[in-house]
Coordinates of C-alpha atoms in Angstrom, one line a residue:
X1495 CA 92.3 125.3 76.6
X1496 CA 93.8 124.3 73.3
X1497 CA 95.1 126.9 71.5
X1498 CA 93.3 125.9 68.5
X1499 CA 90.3 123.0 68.2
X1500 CA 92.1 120.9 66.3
X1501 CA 95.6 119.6 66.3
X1502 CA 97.8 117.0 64.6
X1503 CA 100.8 115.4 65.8
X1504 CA 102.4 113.2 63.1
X1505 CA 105.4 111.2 62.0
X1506 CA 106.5 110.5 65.7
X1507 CA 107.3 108.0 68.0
X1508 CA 104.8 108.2 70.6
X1509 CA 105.2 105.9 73.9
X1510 CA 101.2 105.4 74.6
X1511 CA 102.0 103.9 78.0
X1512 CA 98.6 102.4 77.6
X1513 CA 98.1 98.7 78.9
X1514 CA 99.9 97.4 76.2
X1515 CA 102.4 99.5 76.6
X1516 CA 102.0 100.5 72.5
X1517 CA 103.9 102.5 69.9
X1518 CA 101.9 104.9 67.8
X1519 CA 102.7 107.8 64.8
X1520 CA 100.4 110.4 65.6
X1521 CA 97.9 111.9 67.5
X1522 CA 95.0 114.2 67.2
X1523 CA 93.7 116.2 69.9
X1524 CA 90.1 117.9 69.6
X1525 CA 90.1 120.9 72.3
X1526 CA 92.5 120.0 75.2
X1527 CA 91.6 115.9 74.9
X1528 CA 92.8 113.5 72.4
X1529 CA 90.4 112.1 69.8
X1530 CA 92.4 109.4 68.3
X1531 CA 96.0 107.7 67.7
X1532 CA 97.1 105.7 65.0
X1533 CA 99.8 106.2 62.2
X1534 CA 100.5 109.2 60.6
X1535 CA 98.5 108.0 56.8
X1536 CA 95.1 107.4 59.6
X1537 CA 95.2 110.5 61.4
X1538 CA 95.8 112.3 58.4
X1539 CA 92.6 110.8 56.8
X1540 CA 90.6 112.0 59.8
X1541 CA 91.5 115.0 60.4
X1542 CA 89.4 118.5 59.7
X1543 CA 90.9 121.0 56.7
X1544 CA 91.7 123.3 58.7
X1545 CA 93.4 121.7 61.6
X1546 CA 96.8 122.5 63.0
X1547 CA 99.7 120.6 62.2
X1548 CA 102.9 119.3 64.0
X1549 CA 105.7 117.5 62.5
X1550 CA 107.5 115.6 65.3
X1551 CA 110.1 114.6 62.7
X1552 CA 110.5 111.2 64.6
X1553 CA 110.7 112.4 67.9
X1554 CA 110.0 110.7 70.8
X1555 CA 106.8 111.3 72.6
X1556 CA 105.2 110.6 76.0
X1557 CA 102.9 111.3 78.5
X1558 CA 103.3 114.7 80.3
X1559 CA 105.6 113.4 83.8
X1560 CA 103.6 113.8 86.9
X1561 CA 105.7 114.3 90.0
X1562 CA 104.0 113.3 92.9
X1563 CA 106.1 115.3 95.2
X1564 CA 107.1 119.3 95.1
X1565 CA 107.4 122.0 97.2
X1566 CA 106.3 123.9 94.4
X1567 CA 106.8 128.0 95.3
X1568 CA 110.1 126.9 97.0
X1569 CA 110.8 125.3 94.0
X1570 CA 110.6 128.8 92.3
X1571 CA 111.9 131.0 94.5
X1572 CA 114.7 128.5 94.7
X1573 CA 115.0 130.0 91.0
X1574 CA 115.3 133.2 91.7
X1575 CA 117.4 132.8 94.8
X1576 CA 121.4 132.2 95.5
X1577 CA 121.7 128.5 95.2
X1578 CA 124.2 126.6 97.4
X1579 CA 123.6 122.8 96.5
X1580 CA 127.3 123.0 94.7
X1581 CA 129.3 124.9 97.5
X1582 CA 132.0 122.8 97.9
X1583 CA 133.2 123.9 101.1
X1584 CA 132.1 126.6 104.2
X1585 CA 134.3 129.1 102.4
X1586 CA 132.5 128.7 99.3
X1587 CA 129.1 129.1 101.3
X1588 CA 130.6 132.0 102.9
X1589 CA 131.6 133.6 100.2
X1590 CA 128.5 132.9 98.0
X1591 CA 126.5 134.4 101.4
X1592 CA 129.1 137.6 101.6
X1593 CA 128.0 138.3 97.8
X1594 CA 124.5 138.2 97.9
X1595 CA 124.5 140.4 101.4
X1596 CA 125.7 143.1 98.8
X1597 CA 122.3 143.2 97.5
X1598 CA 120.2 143.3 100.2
X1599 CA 119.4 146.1 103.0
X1600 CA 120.9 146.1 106.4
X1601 CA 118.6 144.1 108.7
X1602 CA 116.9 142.3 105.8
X1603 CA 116.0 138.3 106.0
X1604 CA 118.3 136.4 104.0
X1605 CA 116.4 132.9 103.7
X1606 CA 117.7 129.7 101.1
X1607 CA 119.5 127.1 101.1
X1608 CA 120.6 124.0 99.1
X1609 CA 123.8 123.3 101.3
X1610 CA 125.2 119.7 101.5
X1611 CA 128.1 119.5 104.0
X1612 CA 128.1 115.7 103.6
X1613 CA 129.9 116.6 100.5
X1614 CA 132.1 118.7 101.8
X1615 CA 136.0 117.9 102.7
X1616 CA 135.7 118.4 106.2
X1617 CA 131.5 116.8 106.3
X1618 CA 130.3 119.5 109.0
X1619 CA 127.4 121.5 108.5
X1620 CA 128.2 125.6 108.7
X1621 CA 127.5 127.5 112.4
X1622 CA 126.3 131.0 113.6
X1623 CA 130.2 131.8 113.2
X1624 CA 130.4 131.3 109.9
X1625 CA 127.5 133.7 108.7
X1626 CA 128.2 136.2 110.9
X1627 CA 131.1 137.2 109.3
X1628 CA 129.4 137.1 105.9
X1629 CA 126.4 138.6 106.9
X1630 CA 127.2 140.7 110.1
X1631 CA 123.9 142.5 109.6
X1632 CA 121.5 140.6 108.5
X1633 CA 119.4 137.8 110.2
X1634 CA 120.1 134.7 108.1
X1635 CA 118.5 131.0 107.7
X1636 CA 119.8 128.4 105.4
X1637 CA 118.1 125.1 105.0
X1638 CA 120.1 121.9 104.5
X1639 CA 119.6 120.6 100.7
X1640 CA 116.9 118.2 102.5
X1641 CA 115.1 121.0 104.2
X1642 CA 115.3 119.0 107.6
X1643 CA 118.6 120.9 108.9
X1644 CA 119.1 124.5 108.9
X1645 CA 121.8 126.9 110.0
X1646 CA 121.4 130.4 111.3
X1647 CA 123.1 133.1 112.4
X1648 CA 123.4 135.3 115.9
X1649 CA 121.1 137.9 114.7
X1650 CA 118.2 135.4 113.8
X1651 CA 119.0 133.4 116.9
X1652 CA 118.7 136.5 119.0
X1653 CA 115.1 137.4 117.0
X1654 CA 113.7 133.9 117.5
X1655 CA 114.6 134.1 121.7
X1656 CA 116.4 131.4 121.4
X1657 CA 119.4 131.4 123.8
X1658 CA 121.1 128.8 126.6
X1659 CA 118.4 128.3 128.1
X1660 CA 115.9 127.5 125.6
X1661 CA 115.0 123.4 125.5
X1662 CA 115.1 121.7 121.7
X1663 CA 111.5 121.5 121.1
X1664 CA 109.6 117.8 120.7
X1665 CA 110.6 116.4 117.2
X1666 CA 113.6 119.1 117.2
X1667 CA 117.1 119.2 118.1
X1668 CA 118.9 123.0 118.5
X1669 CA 122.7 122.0 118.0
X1670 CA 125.1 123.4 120.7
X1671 CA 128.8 124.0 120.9
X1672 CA 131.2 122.7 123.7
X1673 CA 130.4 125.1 125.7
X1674 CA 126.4 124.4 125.7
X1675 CA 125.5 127.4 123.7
X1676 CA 123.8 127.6 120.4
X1677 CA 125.6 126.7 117.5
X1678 CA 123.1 128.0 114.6
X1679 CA 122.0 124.6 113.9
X1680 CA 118.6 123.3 114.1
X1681 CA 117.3 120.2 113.6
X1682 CA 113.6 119.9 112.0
X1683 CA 110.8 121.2 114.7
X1684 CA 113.6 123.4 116.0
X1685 CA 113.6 125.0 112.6
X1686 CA 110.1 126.1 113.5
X1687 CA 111.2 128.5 116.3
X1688 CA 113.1 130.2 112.9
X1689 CA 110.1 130.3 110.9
X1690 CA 108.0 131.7 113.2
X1691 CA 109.9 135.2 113.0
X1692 CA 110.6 135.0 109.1
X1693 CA 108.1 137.8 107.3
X1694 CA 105.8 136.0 104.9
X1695 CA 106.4 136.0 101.6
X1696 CA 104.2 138.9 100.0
X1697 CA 101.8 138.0 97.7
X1698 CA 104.0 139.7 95.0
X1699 CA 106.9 137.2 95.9
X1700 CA 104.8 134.3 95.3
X1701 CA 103.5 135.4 92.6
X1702 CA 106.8 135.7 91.1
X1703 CA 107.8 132.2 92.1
X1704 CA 105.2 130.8 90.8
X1705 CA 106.1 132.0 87.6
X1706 CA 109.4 131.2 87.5
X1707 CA 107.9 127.3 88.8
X1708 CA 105.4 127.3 86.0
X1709 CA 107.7 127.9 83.4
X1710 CA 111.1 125.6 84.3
X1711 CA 107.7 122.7 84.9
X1712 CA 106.8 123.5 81.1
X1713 CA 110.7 123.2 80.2
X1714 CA 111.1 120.1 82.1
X1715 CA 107.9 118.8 80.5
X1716 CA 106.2 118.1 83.7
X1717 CA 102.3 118.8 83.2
X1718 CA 101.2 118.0 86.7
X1719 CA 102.3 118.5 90.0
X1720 CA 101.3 117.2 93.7
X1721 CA 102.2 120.3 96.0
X1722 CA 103.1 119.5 99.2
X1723 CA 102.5 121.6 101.9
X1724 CA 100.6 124.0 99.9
X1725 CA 100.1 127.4 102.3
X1726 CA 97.0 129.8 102.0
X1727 CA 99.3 132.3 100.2
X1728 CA 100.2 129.7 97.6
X1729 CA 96.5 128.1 97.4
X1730 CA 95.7 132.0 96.1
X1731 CA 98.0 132.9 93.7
X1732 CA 97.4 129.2 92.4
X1733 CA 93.7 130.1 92.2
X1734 CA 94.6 133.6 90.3
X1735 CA 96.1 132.1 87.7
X1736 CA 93.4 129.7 87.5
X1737 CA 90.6 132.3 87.4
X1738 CA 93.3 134.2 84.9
X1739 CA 93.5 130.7 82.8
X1740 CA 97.5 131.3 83.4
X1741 CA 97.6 128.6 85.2
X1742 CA 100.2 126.4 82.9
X1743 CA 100.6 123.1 85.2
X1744 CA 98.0 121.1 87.0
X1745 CA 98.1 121.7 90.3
X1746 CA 97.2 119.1 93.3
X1747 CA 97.4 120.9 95.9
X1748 CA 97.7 119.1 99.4
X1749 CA 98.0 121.4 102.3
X1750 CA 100.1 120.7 105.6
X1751 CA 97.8 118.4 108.4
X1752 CA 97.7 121.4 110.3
X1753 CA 94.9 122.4 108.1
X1754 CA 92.5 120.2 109.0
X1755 CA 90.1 121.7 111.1
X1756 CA 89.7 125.0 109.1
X1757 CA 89.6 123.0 105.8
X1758 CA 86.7 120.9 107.7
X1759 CA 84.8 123.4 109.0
X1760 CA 84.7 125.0 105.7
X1761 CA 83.2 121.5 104.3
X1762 CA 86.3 121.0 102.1
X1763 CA 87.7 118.0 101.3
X1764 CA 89.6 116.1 98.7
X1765 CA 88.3 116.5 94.9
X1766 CA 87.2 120.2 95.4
X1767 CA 87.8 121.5 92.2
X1768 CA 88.8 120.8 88.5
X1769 CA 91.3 119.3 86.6
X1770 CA 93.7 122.1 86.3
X1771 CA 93.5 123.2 90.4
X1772 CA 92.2 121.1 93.0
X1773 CA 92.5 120.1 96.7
X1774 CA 94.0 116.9 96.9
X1775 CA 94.3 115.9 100.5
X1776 CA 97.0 116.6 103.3
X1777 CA 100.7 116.3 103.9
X1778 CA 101.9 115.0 107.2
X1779 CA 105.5 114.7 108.6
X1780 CA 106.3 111.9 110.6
X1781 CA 109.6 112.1 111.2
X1782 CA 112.8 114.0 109.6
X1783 CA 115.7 113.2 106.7
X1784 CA 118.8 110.9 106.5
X1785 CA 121.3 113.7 105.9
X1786 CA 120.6 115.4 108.9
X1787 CA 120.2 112.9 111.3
X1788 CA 116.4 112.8 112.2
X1789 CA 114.7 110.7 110.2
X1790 CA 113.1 107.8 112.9
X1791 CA 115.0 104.5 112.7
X1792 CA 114.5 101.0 115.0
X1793 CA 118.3 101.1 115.9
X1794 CA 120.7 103.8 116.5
X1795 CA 122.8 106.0 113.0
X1796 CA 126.4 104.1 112.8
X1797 CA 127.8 107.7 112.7
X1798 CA 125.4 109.4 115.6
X1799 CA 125.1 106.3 118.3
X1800 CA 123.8 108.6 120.8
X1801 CA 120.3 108.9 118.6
X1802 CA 118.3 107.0 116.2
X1803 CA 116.5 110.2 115.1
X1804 CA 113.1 111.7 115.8
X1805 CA 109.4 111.3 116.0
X1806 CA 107.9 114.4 115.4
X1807 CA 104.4 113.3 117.3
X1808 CA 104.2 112.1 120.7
X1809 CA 102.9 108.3 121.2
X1810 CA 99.4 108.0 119.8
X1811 CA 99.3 111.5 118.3
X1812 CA 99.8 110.5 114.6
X1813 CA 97.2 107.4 114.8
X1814 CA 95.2 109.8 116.0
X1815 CA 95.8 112.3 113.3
X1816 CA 95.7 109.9 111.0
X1817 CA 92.5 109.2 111.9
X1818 CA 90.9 112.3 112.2
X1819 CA 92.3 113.4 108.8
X1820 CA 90.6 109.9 107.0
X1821 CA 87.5 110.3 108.5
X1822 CA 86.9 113.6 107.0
X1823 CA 87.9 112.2 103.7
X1824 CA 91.1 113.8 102.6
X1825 CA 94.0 111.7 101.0
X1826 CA 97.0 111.3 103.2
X1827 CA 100.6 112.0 101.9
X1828 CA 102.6 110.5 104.9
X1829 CA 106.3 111.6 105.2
X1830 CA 108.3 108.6 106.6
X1831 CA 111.6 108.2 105.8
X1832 CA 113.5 106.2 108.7
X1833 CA 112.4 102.0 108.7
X1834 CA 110.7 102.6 111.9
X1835 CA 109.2 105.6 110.7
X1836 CA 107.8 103.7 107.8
X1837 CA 106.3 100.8 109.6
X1838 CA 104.6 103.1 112.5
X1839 CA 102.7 104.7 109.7
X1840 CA 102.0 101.4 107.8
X1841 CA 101.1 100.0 111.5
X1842 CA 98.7 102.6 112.5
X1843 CA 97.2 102.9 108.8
X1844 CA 96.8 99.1 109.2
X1845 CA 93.7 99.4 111.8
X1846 CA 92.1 102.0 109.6
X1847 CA 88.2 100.5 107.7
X1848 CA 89.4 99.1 104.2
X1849 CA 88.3 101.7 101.3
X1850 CA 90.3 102.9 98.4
X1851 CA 92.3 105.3 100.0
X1852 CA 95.8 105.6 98.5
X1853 CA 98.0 106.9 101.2
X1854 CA 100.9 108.2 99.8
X1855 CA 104.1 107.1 101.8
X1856 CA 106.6 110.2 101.3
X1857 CA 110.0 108.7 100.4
X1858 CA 110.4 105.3 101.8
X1859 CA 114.0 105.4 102.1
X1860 CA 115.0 102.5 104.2
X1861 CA 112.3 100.0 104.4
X1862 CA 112.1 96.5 106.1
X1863 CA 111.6 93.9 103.8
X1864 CA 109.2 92.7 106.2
X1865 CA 106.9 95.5 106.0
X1866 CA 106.4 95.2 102.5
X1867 CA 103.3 92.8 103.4
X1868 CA 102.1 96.1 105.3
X1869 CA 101.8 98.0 102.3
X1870 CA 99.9 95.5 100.5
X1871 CA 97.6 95.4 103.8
X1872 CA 96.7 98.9 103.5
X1873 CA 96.9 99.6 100.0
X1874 CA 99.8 101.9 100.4
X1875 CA 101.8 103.9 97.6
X1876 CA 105.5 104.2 97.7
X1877 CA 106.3 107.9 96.4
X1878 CA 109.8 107.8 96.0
X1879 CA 112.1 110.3 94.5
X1880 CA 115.1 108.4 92.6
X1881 CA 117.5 111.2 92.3
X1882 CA 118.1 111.4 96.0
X1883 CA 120.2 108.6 95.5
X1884 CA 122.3 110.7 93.3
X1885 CA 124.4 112.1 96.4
X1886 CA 122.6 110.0 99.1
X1887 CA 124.6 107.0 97.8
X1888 CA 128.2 108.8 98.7
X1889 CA 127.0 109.1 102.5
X1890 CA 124.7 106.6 103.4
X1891 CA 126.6 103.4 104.3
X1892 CA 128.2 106.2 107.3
X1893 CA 124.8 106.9 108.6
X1894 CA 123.1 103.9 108.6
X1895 CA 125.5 101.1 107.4
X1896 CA 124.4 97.6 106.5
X1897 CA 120.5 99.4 106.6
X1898 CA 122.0 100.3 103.4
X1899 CA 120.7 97.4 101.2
X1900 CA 117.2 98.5 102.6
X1901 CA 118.1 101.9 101.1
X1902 CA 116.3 103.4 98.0
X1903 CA 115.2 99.6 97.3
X1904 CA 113.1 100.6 94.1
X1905 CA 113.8 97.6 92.2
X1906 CA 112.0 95.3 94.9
X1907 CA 109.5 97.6 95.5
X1908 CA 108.6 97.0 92.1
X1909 CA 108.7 93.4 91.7
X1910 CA 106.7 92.9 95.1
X1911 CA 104.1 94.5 93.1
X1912 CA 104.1 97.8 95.5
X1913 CA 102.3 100.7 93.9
X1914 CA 104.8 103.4 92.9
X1915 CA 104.9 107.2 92.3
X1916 CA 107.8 109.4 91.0
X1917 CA 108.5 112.6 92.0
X1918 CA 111.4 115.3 92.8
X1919 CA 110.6 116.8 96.0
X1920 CA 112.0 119.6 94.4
X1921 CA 113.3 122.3 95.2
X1922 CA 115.4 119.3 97.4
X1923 CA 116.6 118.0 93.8
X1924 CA 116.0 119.5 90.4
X1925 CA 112.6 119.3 89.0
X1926 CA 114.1 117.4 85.9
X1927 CA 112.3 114.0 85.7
X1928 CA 115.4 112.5 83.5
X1929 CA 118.1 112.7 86.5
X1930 CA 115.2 110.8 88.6
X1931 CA 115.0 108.1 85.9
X1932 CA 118.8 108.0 85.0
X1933 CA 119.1 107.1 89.0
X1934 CA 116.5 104.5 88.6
X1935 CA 117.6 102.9 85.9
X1936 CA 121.5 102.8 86.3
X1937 CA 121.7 103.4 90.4
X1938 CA 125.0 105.5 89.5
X1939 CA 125.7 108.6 90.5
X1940 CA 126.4 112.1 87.9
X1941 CA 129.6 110.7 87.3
X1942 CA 128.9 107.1 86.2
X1943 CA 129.9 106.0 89.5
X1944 CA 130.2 103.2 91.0
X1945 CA 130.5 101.1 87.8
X1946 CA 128.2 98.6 88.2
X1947 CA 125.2 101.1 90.3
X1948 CA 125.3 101.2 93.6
X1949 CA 123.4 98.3 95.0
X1950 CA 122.5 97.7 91.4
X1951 CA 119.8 94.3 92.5
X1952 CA 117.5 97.5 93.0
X1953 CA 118.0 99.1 89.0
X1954 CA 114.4 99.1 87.5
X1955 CA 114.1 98.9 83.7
X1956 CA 113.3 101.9 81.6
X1957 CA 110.2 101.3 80.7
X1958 CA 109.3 100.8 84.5
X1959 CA 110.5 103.9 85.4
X1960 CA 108.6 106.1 82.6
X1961 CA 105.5 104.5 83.7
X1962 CA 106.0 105.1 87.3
X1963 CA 106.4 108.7 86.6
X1964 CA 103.1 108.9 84.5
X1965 CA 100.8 106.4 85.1
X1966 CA 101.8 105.2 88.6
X1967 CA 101.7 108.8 89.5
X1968 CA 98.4 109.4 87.9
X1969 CA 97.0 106.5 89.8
X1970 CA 98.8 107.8 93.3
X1971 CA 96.7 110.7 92.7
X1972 CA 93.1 109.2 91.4
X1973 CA 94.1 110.6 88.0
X1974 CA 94.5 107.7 86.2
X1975 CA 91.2 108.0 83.7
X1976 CA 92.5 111.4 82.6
X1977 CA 96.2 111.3 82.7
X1978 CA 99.2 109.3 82.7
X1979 CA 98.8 107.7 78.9
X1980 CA 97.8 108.7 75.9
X1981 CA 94.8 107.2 75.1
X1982 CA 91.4 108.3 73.4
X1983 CA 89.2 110.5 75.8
X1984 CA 92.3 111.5 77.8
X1985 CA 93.1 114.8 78.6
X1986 CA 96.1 116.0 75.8
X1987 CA 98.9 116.3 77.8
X1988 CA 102.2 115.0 75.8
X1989 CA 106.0 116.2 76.2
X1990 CA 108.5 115.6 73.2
X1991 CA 111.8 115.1 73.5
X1992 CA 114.8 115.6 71.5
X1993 CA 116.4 112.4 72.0
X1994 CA 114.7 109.0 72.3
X1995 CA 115.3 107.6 75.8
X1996 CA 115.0 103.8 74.2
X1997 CA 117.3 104.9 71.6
X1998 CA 120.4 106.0 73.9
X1999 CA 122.8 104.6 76.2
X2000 CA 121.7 104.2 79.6
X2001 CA 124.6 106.5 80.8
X2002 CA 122.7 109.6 78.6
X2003 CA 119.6 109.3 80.1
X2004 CA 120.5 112.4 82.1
X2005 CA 120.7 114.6 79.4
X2006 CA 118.0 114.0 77.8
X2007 CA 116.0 117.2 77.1
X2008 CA 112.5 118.9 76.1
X2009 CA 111.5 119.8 72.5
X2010 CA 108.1 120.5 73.2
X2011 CA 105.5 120.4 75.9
X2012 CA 101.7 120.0 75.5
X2013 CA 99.0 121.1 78.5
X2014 CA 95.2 120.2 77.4
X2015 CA 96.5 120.7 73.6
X2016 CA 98.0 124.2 74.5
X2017 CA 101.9 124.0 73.5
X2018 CA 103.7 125.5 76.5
X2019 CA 107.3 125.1 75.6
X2020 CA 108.8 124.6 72.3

């Protein structure tokens, strides 16, 4: 797909991420694969007449970042959207809510989210109250930044039936007042009973949030993506642009586990497809998120004693699942966040025949030092996404306490010798790969804070940390012979940056930014 057969990229400093972990000049890339690497006075020598040149001027260069985790049309519509990840209070999410009503027609869906109340002064989430008065005529849902917790107001309470009477579902937890009454909060598969009575996006809408996702991928110079959750809709427009060759990110796409028996009868399975758009395998949720309160643990939140959060399958359901779903040859990408979440996966993954498999584990938040063994059993792959901690770390030690040095523990991950994949889980956290490996590296927050990182035994070095978010994705995803380095016979995809992440002070790491973006040779974003 390379906009011209030949190209050149000299005078840089390219980060190979091969083996050795080597430095190169430049590059040149015959169609969409590159041909050879060497320094600039080689690659000059070899190179056709007529073939395009590009002066990186010194720049650094890398593989393009693969995150292993996205919610990829959220991710755009979240773009095109009202953001509320930096309300700082209910007024402000009123307020922001009471604006955008202006725009819409009476009886209209408002749907988005981003909202964080554990940063808020007073740390409660919104209720029904709240949005009725900015949106008295309009049914409204608003997801928690984490997607697990959601608030609603009394019109879309009264259009999803649920009232008094109606039970919290299993895996689900509808928040009530004082008075037993719905409060507008629900809890994970509660949210369900919302979704069920939202209008589909049209095929227009996704179409345009695609777009909008393609294009901030390009800027952040991430060249593949693993979708999670990836619905029919989405699975269309992605093939459109495909058929179109629009199609401007490579695109794993892993639909939810509910998909399993249509996806089987149809004899699909993971690998259908190419290396810009293919099937990948299937997400599955095992239990919810820290923020809100569900995700599964073996003892009780410090700051909710009455639960310890919640299994979204009954006993024996997700082995079987699990099962079901391996038998028929599809990779698994396992959400487990909670320690007792984790190790009920790793335990029923355990009894599965050996093969190379590569489960994905979805976030691995607090993990038992003890299970680490498990993952070595199975052969599982952490996929983690560092720039949780980057507000996780101000609320944590209140929801789970002391589980807190189990928290976020990349560094020992790493040197138990746990395969690792980076992602986002964008639109949770922005799609930029360099706030992910700022929180890796220095385990402080946006404001350099705390001083030291918090917990800072679990820091990971630099070098660690690009690799985890090239080739240890590529390898999460069975990509690793044509991504993740840049190497000979590999497909061409590179970002270049305008500041030199070796180069820098660990505190800047978060600002550095894109200066060009390379997908099979094809410059996407200069």
């Amino acid at each position: 797909m390379a906009d011209s057969y030949e190209k050149l990229l000299v005078n840089g400093r390219i980060y190979t991420m091969d083996a050795q972990r080597s430095w190169k000049e430049a590059v040149i890339i015959r169609d969409d694969r590159i041909w050879k690497i060497g320094t600039t006075a080689e690659i000059r020598a070899l190179a056709s007449p007529d073939a395009q040149l590009i002066d990186l001027g010194g720049r650094f260069a890398m593989p393009g970042f693969i995150d292993a985790h996205v919610h990829f049309i959220d991710g755009g519509a979240s773009l095109l959207q009202t953001r509320l990840k930096d309300c700082r209070d209910q007024a402000d999410l009123a307020n922001r809510l009471a604006e955008y009503v202006k725009r819409t027609e009476p009886g209209e869906w408002i749907t988005g989210g981003g909202w964080d109340h554990e940063i808020w002064p007073d740390k409660k989430p919104p209720a029904a109250a709240l949005l009725d008065k900015a949106a008295p005529r309009n049914p409204v849902f608003l997801t928690r930044h984490d997607m697990h917790m959601g608030v609603v107001n009394t019109r879309a309470l009264r259009a999803a039936g649920i009232t008094r009477e109606t039970k919290s579902p299993e895996g689900g937890e509808i928040g009530r007042d004082a008075a037993g009454d719905p409060d507008g909060t629900l809890r994970d598969n509660a949210m369900d009973l919302v979704y069920a009575v939202i209008p589909r996006r049209s095929l227009a809408q996704v179409r345009d949030a695609a777009g909008a996702a393609q294009a901030e991928a390009a800027r952040c110079g991430v060249t593949t993506v693993m979708d999670m959750g990836t619905a029919p809709t989405d699975l269309s427009v992605y093939t459109e642009l495909h058929n179109k060759s629009e199609l401007r990110v490579r695109m794993l796409a892993c639909p939810p586990i509910a998909a399993l028996d249509s996806l089987t009868v149809l004899g699909i399975a993971q690998g259908l497809g190419g290396n810009m758009l293919r099937i990948q395998g299937l997400k599955i949720l095992t239990d919810g998120s820290m923020g809100s309160g569900t995700a599964l643990f073996f003892e009780p939140y410090n700051d909710r004693p009455q639960t310890s959060g919640l299994s979204l399958y009954a006993p024996g359901e997700l082995e079987s699942l699990i099962g079901r779903a391996d038998e028929a040859g599809f990779q698994l990408h396992i959400h487990a966040i909670g320690d007792r979440a984790i190790w009920m996966t790793l335990d029923d993954l355990s009894r599965l025949p050996p093969r190379d498999r590569r489960v994905k584990i979805e976030h691995v938040q607090v993990v038992r030092r003890q299970d680490f063994g498990l993952f070595k059993k199975t052969g599982a792959i952490a996929s983690v996404e560092p720039s949780h901690i980057l507000d996780d770390m101000h609320w944590c030690e209140k929801r789970v306490g002391e589980r807190c040095k189990d928290s976020y523990a990349y560094g020992s991950l790493h040197r138990a010798g746990i395969p690792m994949a980076f992602g986002t889980d964008w639109p949770v956290e922005p799609l930029n790969p360099w706030l992910g490996i700022y929180a890796a590296v220095t385990r402080q927050d946006l404001e350099g804070k705390p001083d030291r990182g918090w917990f800072p035994e679990e820091r990971m070095p630099l070098a660690d940390a690009l690799y985890y978010y090239t080739m240890g994705s590529a390898f999460a995803g069975f990509l690793e012979r044509d991504l993740g380095s840049i190497e000979p016979g590999k497909l061409a995809d590179i970002v270049v940056t305008n500041e030199n992440p070796f180069e820098i002070q660990h505190a800047s790491l978060k600002g550095v930014t894109t200066w060009m973006t390379l997908l099979g040779g094809e410059i996407v974003w200069k």
